[in-house]
XYZ file of C-alpha atoms in Angstrom:
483
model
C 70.999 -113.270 314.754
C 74.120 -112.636 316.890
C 75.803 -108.857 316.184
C 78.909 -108.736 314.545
C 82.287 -108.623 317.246
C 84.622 -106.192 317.861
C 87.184 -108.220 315.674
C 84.792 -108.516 312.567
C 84.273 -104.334 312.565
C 88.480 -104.225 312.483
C 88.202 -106.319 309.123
C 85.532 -104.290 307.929
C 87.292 -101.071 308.619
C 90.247 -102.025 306.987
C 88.668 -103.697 303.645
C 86.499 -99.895 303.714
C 89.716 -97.754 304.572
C 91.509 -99.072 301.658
C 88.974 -99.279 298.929
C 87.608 -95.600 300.009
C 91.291 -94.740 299.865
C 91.887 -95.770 296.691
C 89.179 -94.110 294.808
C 90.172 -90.919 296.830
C 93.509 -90.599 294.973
C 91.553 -91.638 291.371
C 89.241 -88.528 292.026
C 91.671 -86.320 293.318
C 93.348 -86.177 290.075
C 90.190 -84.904 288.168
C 91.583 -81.742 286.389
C 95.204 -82.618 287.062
C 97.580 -82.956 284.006
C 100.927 -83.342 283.840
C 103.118 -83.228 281.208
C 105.536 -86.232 280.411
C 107.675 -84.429 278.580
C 108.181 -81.835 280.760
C 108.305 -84.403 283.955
C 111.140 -85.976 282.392
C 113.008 -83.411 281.529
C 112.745 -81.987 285.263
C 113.811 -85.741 286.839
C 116.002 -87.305 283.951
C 119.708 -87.021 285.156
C 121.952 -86.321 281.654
C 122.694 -89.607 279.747
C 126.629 -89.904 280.970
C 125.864 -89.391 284.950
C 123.522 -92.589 284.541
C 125.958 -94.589 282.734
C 128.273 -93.337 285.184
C 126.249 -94.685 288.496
C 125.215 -97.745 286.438
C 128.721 -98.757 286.124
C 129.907 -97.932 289.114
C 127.270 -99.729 291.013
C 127.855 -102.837 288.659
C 131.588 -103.257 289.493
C 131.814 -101.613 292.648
C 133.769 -98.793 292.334
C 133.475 -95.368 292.271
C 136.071 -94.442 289.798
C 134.323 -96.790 286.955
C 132.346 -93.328 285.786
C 135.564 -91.200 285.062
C 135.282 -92.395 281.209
C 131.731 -91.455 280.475
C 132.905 -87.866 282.372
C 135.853 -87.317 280.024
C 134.590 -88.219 277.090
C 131.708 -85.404 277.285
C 134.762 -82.950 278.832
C 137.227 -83.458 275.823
C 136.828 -80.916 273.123
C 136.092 -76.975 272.868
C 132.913 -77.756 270.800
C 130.781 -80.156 273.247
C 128.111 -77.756 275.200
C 128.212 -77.890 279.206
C 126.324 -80.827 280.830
C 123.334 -79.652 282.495
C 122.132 -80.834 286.153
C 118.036 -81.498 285.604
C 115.791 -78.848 288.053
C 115.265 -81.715 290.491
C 116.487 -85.117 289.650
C 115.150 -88.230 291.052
C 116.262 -91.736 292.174
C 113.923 -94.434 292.858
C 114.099 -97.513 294.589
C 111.525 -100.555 293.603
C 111.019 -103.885 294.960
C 109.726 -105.519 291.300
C 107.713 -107.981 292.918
C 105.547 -105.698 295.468
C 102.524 -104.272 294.688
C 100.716 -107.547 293.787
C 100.734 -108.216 290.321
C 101.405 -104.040 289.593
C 104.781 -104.372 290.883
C 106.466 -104.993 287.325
C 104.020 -102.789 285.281
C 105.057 -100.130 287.312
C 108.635 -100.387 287.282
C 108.499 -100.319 284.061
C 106.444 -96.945 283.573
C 109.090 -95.464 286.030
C 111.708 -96.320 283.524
C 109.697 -94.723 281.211
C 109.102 -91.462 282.670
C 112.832 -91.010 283.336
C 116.274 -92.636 282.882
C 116.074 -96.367 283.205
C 119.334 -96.381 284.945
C 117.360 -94.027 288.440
C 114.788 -97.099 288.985
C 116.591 -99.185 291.159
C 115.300 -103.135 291.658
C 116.228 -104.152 295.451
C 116.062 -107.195 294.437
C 119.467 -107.148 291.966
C 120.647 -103.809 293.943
C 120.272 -102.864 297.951
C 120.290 -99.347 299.550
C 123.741 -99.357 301.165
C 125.180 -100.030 297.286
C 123.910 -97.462 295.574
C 124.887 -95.030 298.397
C 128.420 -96.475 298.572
C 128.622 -96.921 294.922
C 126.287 -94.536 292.956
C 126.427 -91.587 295.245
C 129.931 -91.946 295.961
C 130.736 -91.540 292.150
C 128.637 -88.430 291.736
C 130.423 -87.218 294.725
C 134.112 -88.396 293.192
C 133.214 -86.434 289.640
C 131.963 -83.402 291.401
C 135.210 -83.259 293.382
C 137.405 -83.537 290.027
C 135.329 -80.920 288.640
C 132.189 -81.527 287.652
C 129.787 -78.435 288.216
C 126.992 -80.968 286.926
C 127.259 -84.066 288.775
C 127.978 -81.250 292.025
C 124.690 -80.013 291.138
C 123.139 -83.402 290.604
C 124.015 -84.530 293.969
C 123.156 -81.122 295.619
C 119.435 -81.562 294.082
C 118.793 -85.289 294.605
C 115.585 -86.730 296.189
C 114.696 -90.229 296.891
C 111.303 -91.889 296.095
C 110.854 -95.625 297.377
C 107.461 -97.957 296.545
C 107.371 -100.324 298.763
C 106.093 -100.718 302.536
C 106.964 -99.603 305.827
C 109.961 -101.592 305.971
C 111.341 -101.041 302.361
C 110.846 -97.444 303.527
C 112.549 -97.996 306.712
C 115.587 -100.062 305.252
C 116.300 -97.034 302.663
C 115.950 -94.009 305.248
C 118.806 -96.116 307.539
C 121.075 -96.280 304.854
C 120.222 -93.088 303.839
C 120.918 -91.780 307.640
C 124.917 -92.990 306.989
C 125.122 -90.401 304.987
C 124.806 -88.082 307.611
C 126.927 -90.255 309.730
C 130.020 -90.396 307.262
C 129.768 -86.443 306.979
C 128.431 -86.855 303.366
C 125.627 -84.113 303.518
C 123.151 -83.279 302.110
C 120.887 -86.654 302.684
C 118.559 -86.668 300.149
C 114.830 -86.245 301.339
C 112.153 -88.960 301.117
C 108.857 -89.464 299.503
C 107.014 -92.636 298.858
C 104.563 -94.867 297.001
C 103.039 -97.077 299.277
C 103.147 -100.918 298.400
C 102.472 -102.345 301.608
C 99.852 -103.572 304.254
C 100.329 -101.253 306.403
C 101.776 -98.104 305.382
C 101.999 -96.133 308.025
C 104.642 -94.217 307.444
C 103.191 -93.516 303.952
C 99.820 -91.829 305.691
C 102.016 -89.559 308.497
C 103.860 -87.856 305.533
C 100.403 -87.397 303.272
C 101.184 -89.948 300.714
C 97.896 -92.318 301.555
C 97.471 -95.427 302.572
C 97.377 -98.067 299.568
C 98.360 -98.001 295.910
C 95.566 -96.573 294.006
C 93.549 -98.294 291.410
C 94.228 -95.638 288.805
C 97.853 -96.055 289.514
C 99.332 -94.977 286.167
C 97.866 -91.404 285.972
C 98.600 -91.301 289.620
C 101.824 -92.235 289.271
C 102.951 -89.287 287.656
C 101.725 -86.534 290.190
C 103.790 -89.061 292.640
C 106.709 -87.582 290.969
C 105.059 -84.091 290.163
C 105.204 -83.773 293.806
C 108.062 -85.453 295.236
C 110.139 -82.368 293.459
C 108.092 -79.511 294.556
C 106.792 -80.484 298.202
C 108.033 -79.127 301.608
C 110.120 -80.980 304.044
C 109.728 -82.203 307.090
C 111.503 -84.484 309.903
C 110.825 -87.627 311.229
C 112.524 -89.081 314.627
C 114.362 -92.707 314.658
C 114.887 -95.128 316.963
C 117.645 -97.137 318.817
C 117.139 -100.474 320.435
C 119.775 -102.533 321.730
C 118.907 -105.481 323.522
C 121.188 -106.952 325.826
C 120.470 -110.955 327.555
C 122.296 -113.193 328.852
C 124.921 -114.958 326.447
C 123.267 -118.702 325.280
C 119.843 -117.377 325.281
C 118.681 -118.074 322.061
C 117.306 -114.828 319.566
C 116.307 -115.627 315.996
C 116.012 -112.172 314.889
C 114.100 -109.928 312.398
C 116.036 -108.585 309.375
C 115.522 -105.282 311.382
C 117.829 -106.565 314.473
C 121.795 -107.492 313.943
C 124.014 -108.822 316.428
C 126.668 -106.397 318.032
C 129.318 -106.225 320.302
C 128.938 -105.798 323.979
C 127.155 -102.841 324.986
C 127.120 -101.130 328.220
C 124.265 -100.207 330.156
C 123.288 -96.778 331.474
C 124.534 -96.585 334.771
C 122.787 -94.217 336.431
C 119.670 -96.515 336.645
C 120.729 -99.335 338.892
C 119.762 -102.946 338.229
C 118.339 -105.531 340.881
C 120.248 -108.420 341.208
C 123.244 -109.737 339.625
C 124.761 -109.343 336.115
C 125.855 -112.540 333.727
C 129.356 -112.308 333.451
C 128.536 -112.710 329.378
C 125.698 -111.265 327.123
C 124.758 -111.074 323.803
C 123.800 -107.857 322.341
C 121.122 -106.939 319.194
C 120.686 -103.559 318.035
C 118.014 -102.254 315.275
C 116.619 -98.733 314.666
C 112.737 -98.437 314.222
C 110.794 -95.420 312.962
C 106.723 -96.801 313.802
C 106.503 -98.752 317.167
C 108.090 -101.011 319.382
C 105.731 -103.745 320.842
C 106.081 -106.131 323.446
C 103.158 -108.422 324.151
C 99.806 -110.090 322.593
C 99.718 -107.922 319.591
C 103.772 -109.111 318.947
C 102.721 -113.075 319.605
C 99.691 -112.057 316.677
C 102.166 -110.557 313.958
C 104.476 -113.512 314.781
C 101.899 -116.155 314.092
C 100.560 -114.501 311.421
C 104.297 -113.637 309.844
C 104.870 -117.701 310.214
C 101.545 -118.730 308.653
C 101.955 -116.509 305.734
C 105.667 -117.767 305.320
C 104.096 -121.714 305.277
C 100.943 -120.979 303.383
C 101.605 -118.090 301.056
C 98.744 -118.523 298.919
C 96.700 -117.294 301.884
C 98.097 -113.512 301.531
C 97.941 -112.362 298.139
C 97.472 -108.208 298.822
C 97.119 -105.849 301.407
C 93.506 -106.110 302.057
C 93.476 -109.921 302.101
C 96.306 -110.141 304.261
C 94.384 -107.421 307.032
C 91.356 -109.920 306.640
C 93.283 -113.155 307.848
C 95.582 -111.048 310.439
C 92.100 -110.105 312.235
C 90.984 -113.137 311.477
C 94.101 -114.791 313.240
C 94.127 -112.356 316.097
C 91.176 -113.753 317.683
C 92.328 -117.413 317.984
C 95.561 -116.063 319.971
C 93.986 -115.138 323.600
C 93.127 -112.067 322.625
C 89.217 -112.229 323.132
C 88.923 -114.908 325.177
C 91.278 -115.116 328.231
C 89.865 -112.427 329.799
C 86.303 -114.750 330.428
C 88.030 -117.901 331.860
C 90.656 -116.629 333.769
C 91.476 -113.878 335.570
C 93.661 -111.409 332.928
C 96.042 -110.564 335.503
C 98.115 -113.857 335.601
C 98.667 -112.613 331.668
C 99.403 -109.191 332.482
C 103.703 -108.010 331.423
C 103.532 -107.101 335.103
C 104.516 -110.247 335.708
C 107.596 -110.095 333.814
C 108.254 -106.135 332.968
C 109.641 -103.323 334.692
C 109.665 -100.103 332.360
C 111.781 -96.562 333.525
C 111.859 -93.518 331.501
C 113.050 -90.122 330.935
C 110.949 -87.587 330.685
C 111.103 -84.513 327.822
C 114.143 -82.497 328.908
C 115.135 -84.397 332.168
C 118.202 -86.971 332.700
C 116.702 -88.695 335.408
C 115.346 -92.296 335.376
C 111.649 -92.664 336.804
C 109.973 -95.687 336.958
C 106.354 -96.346 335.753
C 104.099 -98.516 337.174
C 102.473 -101.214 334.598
C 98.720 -102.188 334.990
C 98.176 -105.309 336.127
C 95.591 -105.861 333.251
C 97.759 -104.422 330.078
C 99.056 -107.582 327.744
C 100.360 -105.597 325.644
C 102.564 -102.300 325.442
C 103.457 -100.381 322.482
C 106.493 -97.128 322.236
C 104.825 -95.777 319.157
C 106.661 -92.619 317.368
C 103.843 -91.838 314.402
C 100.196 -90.295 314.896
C 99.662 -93.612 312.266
C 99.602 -97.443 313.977
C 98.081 -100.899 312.344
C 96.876 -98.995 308.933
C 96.142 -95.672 310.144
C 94.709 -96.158 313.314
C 95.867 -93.106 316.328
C 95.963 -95.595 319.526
C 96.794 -92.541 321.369
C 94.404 -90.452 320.403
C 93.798 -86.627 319.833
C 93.887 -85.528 323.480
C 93.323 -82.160 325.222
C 94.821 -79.485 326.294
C 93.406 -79.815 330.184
C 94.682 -83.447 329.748
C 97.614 -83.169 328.464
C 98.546 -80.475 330.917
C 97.130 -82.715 333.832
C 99.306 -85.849 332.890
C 102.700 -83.565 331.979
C 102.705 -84.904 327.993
C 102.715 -82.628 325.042
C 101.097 -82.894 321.621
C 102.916 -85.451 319.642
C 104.716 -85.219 316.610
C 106.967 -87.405 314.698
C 109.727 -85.058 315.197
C 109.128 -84.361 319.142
C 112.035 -86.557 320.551
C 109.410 -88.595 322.288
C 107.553 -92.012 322.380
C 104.077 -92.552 323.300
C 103.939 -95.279 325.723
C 100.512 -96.947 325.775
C 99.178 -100.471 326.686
C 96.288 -102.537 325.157
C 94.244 -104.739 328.099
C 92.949 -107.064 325.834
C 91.370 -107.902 322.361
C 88.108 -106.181 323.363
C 89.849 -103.257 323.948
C 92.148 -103.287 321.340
C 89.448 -103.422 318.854
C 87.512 -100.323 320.035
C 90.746 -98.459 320.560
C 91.453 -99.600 316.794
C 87.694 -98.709 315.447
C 88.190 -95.124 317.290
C 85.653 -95.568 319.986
C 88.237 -95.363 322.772
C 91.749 -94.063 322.918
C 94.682 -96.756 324.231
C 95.722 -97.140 328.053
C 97.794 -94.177 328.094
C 101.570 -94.941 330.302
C 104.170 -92.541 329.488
C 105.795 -90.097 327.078
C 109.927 -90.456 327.006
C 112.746 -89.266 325.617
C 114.487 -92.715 326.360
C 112.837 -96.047 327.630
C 114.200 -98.888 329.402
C 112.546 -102.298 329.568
C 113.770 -105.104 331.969
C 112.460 -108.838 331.583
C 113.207 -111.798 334.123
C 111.663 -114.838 333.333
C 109.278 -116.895 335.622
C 106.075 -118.514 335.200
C 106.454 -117.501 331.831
C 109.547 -118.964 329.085
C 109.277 -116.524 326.288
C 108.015 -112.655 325.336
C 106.938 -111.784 321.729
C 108.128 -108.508 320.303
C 108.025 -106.500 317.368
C 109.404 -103.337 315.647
C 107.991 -101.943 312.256
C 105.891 -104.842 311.722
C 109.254 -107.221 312.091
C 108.137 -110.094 315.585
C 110.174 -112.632 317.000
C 109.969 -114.601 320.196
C 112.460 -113.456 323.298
C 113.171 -116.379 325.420
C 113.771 -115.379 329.400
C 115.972 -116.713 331.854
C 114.911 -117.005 335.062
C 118.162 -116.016 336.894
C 119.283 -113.356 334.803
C 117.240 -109.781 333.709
C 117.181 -109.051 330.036
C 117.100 -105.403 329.101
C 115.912 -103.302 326.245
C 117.048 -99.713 325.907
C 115.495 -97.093 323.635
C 117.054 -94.102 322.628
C 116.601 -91.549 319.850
C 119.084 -91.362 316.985
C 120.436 -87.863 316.820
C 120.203 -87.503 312.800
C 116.550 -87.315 311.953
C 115.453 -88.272 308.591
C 114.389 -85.727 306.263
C 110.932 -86.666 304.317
C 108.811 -84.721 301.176
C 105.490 -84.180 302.724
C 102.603 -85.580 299.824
C-alpha cells in the first residue's frame, strides 16, 4: 500500500486545522457570559444617529440627517443625546459564511441597531464612508457633542474573508488620506477560506460551529481590545500599451506612471504603456502557485457546486494543485527550463537604504512570493521562525506586519511547497525589502500568472518590450483590534 503524498498531508492539514479550530473557540467560551443587554447598550448608536446614516446613505447625501438632529434638539424639555461607550458598525456580505451567512446577519441586527449591519451586497465600503460617516461628521460640526462623540469612538467589525477585509481597510485608509481622522480600527469575523489576516490579528481561522454564543464575545472584544498596525501595499504595474490584462477586482487601470529612475532599465522603453495599480495587505505571487489559484478561481466560477465551504474548497484546491506541474515536472524534465529566471529580474531596497540592489533568482524557484503576514495559504509561516545567528548572518530582522518590509521567498516545486506548507521545512528564503521591483520580458514563454490576496490573473509578455512591477509601502498603516 503506497504512503500518502506530500499533497494529500496539505488536505489533511487543512480539513484538521479547521475542525480543531472550530471547537477551540466553542470551548474557549466555557465560563464566559455576556450580557445582551448590557452589549447593546455599549454598541447601539441612539435611535436618531441611525436614522440619520440610514438616510443619508439611501439618498446620498450627507445633509439628509439634519431632520432627525433637530427634531431631538428642539425644546428645553428633551434630555441630551448620549454617544454609547463604544459604538460599532459592521459590515456583512449576507451570502458568506455558507448557509450561516443570513442567520447571522440577522442576530447582529439583533444585538444592536439594525441600521450598523451593513449588507455589501445593497451597500459598499466607499458609501458608507462618503455617506454615513460624512453625516456624523456634518452634525458634529453644527453642533452635535453626540454624533462628535459617536464618530470619535467608532470601530469597525467586518465578517467576511481576506478580501472583504481588505476592500473595507482601503476604503477605510481614505480616510486618512482626505484628512478625516480618526480611522476607525478593525476587527473581524472570519468567513473565508483562507483567513489569514483573521489569524495574524488573533481572531482564528474559520467561523466556529457554536457561532451564536461566539458571536457575542466577537463584539465583547472588538470594544475593549488593544490596537495594533498592519503595513499595506502598492503595486503598479506598468507594460506595454495593447498587451492585454483582464484584471482582479483588486487591480484598476490608471494613468501613466513613471518609473523610479534611479534603477536603470536594459533596453528600450515603448513609447506607450498601460498602467494597473492595487494595494495588497497578504502576498504578492508570481509563478506556479498564481497559475493554481487561477485555475482553481476559473473552475469554481464554471462549476460552483464543487465549492460549497471553506474546507471543501481547500480539498479540491490541493486536489487541483497537483494536476498543474507542480509534482511532476521536476521528474521528466529538467526544472530549470521552468524556473522565473528565465523571465524575472527582481531589485530591492533594503531596511533603511535608498539604493537599488539586485538579487539573484535560483534557477530552480517556480514560484516567488512578497509576503507581509507571519500567516500564508490558511495559516501556514513559509518563512519560518528563524534565528537570531541567522538572521544576523543574512542582514534580515524579525518580521512583523508593521516592519515596513516584505519577505521575499521562492517555492522550487510542489514537493517542496508541500513540506514548507506541512512545517517540515521553511521556504527558499531571497530577500527582505522595503520596496521591490520586478521586470518581465517575454521569450520562450507567452504569459506569467500572478496573484495578490488570493485575487490571480494571467500577465501576457512581450518579447520586445520589459514589463515592470513596483512595490512600495503605503505610508498610512491600517489600524486593527487585536482578538
Amino acid at each position: 500500500m503506497e504512503s500518502p503524498g506530500p499533497e494529500t498531508v496539505v488536505a489533511k492539514v487543512a480539513v484538521r486545522s479547521s475542525v480543531i479550530e472550530s471547537i477551540k473557540g466553542w470551548s474557549s467560551l466555557s465560563g464566559v457570559r455576556i450580557r445582551k443587554d448590557e452589549l447593546r447598550q455599549k454598541i447601539t448608536m441612539p435611535e436618531y444617529l441611525r436614522l440619520a446614516i440610514k438616510d443619508a446613505i439611501a439618498s446620498k447625501d450627507i445633509d439628509a440627517g439634519k431632520p432627525h438632529y433637530e427634531l431631538i434638539s428642539t425644546g428645553h424639555d428633551k434630555p441630551p443625546q448620549v454617544a454609547p461607550e463604544s459604538p460599532l458598525i459592521v459590515f456583512i456580505n449576507s451570502k458568506s459564511g455558507g448557509r450561516y451567512g443570513p442567520e447571522l446577519m440577522a442576530r447582529l441586527q439583533d444585538l444592536m441597531g439594525e441600521e450598523q449591519v451593513i449588507d455589501l451586497l445593497s451597500v459598499k465600503p466607499h458609501e458608507f464612508i462618503q455617506y454615513g460617516l460624512g453625516c456624523l461628521e456634518k452634525l458634529a460640526s453644527i453642533g452635535d457633542g453626540c454624533a462628535k462623540e459617536t464618530r470619535e469612538r467608532l470601530r469597525i467589525v467586518v465578517a467576511g474573508g481576506d478580501g472583504t477585509v481588505g476592500w473595507v481597510l482601503g476604503c477605510l485608509g481614505e480616510l486618512h488620506k482626505a484628512g478625516r481622522d480618526p480611522v476607525p480600527p478593525t476587527a473581524i469575523v472570519p468567513l473565508g477560506t483562507g483567513n489569514d489576516l483573521s489569524r495574524s490579528f488573533g481572531w482564528g481561522g474559520s467561523f466556529p460551529f457554536n457561532w451564536k454564543a461566539a458571536i457575542k464575545k466577537t463584539l465583547d472584544k472588538s470594544i475593549r481590545a488593544p490596537t495594533s498596525r498592519l503595513d499595506s501595499w502598492n503595486l503598479v504595474i506598468s507594460m506595454p500599451n495593447g498587451t492585454d490584462l483582464d484584471a482582479p477586482y483588486s487591480l484598476k487601470r490608471t494613468e501613466e506612471v513613471v518609473l523610479d529612475q534611479d534603477l536603470k532599465v536594459d533596453g528600450p522603453l515603448p513609447e506607450k504603456v498601460s498602467c494597473y495599480q492595487g494595494v495588497f495587505y497578504n502576498y504578492f505571487s508570481i509563478g506556479m502557485d498564481a497559475q493554481v489559484a487561477y485555475g482553481f478561481h476559473h473552475l469554481r466560477n464554471e462549476k460552483p457546486y464543487l465549492a460549497q465551504g471553506p474546507i471543501s474548497n481547500k480539498i479540491i484546491y490541493s486536489s487541483y494543485s497537483c494536476k498543474q506541474g507542480w509534482f511532476f515536472t521536476p521528474c521528466i524534465a529538467d526544472p530549470s527550463l521552468r524556473g522565473l529566471n528565465n523571465i524575472l529580474r527582481l531589485h530591492v531596497k533594503r531596511l533603511n537604504s535608498t539604493t537599488w540592489e539586485p538579487i539573484a533568482i535560483p534557477s530552480s524557484v517556480r514560484s516567488i512570493v512578497a509576503l507581509n503576514l507571519h500567516s500564508y495559504a490558511s495559516g501556514r509561516n513559509p518563512w519560518g521562525n528563524l534565528k537570531p545567528d541567522y538572521l544576523q548572518k543574512k542582514g534580515f530582522v524579525e518580521a512583523k506586519a508593521d516592519d515596513g518590509l516584505l519577505e521575499v521567498f521562492g517555492f522550487k516545486h510542489g514537493w517542496h511547497a508541500s513540506f514548507v506548507m506541512a512545517d517540515l521545512i521553511s521556504a527558499k528564503h531571497i530577500a527582505q525589502a522595503s520596496e521591490i521591483r520586478f521586470e518581465l520580458r517575454g521569450g520562450a514563454w507567452k504569459e506569467a500568472f500572478m496573484q495578490m490576496d488570493g485575487e490571480p490573473w494571467k500577465q501576457l509578455m512581450n518579447n520586445e518590450f520589459s514589463t515592470f512591477l513596483d512595490i512600495k509601502r503605503v505610508p498610512f498603516q491600517s489600524v486593527m483590534i487585536k482578538g
